[in-house]
Short mmCIF file of N, CA, C and O in Angstrom, two decimals:
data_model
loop_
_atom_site.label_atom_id
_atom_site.label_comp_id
_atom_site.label_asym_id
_atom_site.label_seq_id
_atom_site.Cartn_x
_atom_site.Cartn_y
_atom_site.Cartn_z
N UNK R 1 5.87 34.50 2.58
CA UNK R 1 6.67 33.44 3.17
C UNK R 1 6.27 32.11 2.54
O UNK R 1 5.13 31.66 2.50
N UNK R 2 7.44 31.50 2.01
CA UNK R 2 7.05 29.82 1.36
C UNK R 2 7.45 28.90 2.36
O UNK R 2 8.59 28.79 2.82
N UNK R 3 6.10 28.01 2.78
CA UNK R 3 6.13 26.65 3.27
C UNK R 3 6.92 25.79 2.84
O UNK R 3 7.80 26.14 2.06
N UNK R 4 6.81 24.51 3.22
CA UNK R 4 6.67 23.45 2.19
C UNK R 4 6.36 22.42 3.16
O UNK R 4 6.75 22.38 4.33
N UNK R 5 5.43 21.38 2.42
CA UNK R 5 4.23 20.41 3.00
C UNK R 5 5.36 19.21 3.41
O UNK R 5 6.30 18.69 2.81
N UNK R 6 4.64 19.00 5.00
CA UNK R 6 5.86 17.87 5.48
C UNK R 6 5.56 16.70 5.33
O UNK R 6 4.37 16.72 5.65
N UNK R 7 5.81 15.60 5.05
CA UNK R 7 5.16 14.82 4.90
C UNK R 7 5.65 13.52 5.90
O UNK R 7 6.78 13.68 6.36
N UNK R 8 5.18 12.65 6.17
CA UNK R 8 4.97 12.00 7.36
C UNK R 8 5.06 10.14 6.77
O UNK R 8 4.30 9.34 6.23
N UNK R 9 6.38 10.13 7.25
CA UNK R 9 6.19 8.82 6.91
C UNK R 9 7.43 8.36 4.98
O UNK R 9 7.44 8.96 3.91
N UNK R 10 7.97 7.47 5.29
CA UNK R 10 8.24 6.98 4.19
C UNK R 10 7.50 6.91 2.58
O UNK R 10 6.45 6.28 2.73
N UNK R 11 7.64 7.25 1.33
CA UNK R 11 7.23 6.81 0.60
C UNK R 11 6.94 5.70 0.37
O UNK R 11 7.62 4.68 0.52
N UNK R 12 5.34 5.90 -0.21
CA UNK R 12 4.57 3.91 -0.43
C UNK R 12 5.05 3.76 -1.50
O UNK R 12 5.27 4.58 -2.39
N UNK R 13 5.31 2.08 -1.37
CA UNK R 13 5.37 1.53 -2.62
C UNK R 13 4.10 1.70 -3.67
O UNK R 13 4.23 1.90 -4.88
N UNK R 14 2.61 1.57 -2.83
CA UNK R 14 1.48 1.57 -3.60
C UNK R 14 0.85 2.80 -4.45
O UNK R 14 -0.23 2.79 -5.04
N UNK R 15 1.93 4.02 -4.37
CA UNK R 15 2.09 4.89 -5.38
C UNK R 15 2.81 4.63 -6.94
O UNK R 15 2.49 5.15 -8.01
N UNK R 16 3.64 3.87 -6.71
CA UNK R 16 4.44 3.12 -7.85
C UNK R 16 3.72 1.79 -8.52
O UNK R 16 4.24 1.24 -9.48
N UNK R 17 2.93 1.49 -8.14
CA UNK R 17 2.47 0.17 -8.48
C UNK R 17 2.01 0.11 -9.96
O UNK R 17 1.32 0.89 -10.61
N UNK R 18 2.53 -0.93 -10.24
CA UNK R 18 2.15 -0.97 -12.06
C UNK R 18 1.06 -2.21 -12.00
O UNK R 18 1.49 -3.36 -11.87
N UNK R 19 -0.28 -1.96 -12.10
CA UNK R 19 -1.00 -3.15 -11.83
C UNK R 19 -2.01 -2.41 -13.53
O UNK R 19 -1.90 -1.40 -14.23
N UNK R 20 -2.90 -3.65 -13.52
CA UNK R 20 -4.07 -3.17 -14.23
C UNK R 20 -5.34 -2.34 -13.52
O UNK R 20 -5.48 -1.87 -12.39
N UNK R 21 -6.13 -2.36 -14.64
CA UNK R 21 -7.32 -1.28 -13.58
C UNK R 21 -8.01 -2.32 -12.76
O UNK R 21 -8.31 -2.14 -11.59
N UNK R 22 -8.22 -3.31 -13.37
CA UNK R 22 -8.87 -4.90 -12.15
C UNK R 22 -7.74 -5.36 -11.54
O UNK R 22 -8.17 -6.31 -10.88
N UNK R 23 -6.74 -5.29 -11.37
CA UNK R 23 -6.08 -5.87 -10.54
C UNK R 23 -5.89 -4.63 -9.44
O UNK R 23 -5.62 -4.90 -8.27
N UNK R 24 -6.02 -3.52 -9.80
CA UNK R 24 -5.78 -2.33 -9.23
C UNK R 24 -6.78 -2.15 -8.36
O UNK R 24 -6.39 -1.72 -7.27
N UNK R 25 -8.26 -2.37 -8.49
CA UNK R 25 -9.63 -2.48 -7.81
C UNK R 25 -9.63 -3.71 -7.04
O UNK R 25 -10.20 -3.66 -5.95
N UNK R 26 -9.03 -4.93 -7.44
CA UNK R 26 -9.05 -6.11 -6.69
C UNK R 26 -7.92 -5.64 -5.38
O UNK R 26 -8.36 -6.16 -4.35
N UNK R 27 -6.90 -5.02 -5.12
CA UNK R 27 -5.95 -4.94 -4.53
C UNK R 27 -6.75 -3.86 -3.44
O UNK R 27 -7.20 -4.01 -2.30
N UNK R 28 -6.71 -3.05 -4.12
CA UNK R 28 -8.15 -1.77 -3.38
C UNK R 28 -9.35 -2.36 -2.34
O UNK R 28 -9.50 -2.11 -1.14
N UNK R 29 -10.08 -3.15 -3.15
CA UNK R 29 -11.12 -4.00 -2.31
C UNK R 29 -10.47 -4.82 -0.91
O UNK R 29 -10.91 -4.84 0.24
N UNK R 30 -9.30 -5.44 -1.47
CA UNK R 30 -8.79 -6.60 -1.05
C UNK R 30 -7.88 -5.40 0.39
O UNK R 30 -7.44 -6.22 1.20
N UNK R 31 -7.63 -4.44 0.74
CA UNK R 31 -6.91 -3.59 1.25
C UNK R 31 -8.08 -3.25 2.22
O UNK R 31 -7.64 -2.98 3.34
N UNK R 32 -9.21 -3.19 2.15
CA UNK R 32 -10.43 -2.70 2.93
C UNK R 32 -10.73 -3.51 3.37
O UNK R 32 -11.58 -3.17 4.20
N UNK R 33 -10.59 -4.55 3.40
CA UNK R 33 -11.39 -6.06 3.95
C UNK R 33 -10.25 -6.51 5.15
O UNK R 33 -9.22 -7.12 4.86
N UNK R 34 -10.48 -6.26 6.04
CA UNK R 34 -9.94 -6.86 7.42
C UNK R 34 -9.86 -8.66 7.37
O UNK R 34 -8.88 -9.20 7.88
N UNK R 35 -10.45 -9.11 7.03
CA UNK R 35 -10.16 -10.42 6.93
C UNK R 35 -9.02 -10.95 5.79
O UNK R 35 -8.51 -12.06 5.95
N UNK R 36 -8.77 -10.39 5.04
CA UNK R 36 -7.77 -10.48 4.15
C UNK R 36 -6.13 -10.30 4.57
O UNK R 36 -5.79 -9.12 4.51
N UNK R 37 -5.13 -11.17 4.95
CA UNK R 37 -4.19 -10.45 5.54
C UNK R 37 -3.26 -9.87 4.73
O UNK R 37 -3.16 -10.19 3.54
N UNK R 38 -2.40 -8.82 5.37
CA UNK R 38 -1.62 -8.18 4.14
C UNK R 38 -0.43 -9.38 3.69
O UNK R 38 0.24 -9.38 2.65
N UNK R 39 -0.38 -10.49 4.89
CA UNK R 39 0.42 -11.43 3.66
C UNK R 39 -0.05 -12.31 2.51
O UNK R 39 0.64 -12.87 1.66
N UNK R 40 -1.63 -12.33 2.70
CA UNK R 40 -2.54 -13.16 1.67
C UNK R 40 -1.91 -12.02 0.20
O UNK R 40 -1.35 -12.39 -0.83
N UNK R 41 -2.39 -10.25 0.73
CA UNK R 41 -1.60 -9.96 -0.60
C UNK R 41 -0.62 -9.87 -0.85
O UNK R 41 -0.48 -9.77 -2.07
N UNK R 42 0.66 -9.83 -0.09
CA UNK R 42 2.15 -9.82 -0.46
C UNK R 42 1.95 -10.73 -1.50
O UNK R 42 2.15 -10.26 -2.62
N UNK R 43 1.57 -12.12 -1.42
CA UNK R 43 1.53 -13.42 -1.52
C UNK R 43 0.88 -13.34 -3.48
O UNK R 43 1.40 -13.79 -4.50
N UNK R 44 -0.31 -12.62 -3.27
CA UNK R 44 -1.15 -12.44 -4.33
C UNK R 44 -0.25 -11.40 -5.22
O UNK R 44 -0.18 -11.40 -6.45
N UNK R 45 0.54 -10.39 -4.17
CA UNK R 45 0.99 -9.60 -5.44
C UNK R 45 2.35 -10.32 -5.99
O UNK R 45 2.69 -9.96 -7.11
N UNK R 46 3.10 -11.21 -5.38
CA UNK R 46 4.57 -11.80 -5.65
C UNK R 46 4.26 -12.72 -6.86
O UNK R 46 5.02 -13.11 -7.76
N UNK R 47 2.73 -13.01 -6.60
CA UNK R 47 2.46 -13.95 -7.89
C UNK R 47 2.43 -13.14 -9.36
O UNK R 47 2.86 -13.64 -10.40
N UNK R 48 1.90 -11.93 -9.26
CA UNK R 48 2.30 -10.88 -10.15
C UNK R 48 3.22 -10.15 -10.95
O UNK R 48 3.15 -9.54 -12.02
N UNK R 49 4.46 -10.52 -9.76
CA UNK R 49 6.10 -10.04 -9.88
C UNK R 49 6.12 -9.04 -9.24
O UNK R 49 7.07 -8.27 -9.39
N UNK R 50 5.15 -8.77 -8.40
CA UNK R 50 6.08 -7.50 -6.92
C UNK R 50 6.00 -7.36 -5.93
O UNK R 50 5.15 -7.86 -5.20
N UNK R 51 6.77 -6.71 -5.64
CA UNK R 51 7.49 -7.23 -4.22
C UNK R 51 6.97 -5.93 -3.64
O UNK R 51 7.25 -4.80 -4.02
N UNK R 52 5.98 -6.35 -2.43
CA UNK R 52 5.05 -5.22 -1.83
C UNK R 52 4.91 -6.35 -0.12
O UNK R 52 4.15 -7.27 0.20
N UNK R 53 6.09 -5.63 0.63
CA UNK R 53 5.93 -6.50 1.47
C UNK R 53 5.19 -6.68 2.68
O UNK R 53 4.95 -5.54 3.07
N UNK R 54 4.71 -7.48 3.43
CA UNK R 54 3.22 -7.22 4.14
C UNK R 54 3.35 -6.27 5.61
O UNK R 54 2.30 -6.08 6.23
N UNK R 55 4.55 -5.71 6.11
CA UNK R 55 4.27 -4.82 6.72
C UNK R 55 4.39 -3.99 6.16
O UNK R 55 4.03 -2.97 6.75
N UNK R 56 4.97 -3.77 4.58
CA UNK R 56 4.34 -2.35 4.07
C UNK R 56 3.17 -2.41 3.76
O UNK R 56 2.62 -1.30 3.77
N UNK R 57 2.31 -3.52 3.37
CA UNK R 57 0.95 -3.27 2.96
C UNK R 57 -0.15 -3.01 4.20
O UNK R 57 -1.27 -2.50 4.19
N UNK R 58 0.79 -3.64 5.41
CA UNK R 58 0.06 -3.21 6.97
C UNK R 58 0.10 -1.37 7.17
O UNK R 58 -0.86 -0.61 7.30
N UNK R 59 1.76 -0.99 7.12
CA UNK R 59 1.14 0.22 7.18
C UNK R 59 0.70 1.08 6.26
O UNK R 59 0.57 2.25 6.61
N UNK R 60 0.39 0.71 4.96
CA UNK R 60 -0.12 1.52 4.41
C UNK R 60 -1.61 1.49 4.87
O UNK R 60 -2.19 2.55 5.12
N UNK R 61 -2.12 0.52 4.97
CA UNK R 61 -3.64 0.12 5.73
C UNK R 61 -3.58 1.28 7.22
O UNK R 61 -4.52 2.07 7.31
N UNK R 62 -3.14 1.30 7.65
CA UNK R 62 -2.84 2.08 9.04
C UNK R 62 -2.82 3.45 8.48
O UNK R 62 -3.06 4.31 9.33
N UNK R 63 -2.55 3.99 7.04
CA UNK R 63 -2.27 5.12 7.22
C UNK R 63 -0.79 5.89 7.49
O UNK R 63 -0.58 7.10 7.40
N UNK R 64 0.10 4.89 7.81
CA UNK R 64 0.93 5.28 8.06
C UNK R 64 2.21 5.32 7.85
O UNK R 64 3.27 5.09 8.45
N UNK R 65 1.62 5.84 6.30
CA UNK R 65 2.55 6.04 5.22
C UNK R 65 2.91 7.34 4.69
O UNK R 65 2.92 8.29 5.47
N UNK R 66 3.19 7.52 3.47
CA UNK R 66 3.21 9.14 2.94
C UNK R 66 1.92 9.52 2.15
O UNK R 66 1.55 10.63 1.78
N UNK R 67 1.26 8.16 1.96
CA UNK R 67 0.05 8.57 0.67
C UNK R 67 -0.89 9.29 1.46
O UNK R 67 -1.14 10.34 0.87
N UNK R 68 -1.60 9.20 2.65
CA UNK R 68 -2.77 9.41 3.10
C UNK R 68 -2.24 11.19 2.82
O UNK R 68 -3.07 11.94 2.30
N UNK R 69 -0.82 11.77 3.21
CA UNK R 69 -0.68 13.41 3.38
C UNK R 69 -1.10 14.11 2.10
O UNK R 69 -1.07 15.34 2.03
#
């Protein structure tokens, strides 16, 4: 019998993300740090050219997205 894995939640943008490997670790760091808000990075990434908007970067922080499945 074939499954297939359900997955929970919308696709993240932060699977698509075209960053560098330091901007990629800065975004990472910057994602773990509770004092950082996700509009400080909307903000940080728009300066970049993308559009990662801060309740998607909230729930991806939450988990409650498609990446964590």
């Amino acid at each position: 019998m074939e499954t297939t894995k359900v997955r929970k939640g919308p696709p993240c943008t932060y699977q698509v993300l075209r960053l560098g490997a330091s901007d990629k670790s800065a975004l990472d760091a910057a994602l773990q740090r509770r004092d950082i808000t996700g509009k400080a990075i909307e903000v940080w990434l728009a300066g970049k050219g993308i559009d990662w908007r801060q309740f998607n970067v909230n729930r991806h922080r939450r988990q409650d997205c498609g990446c964590s499945r």
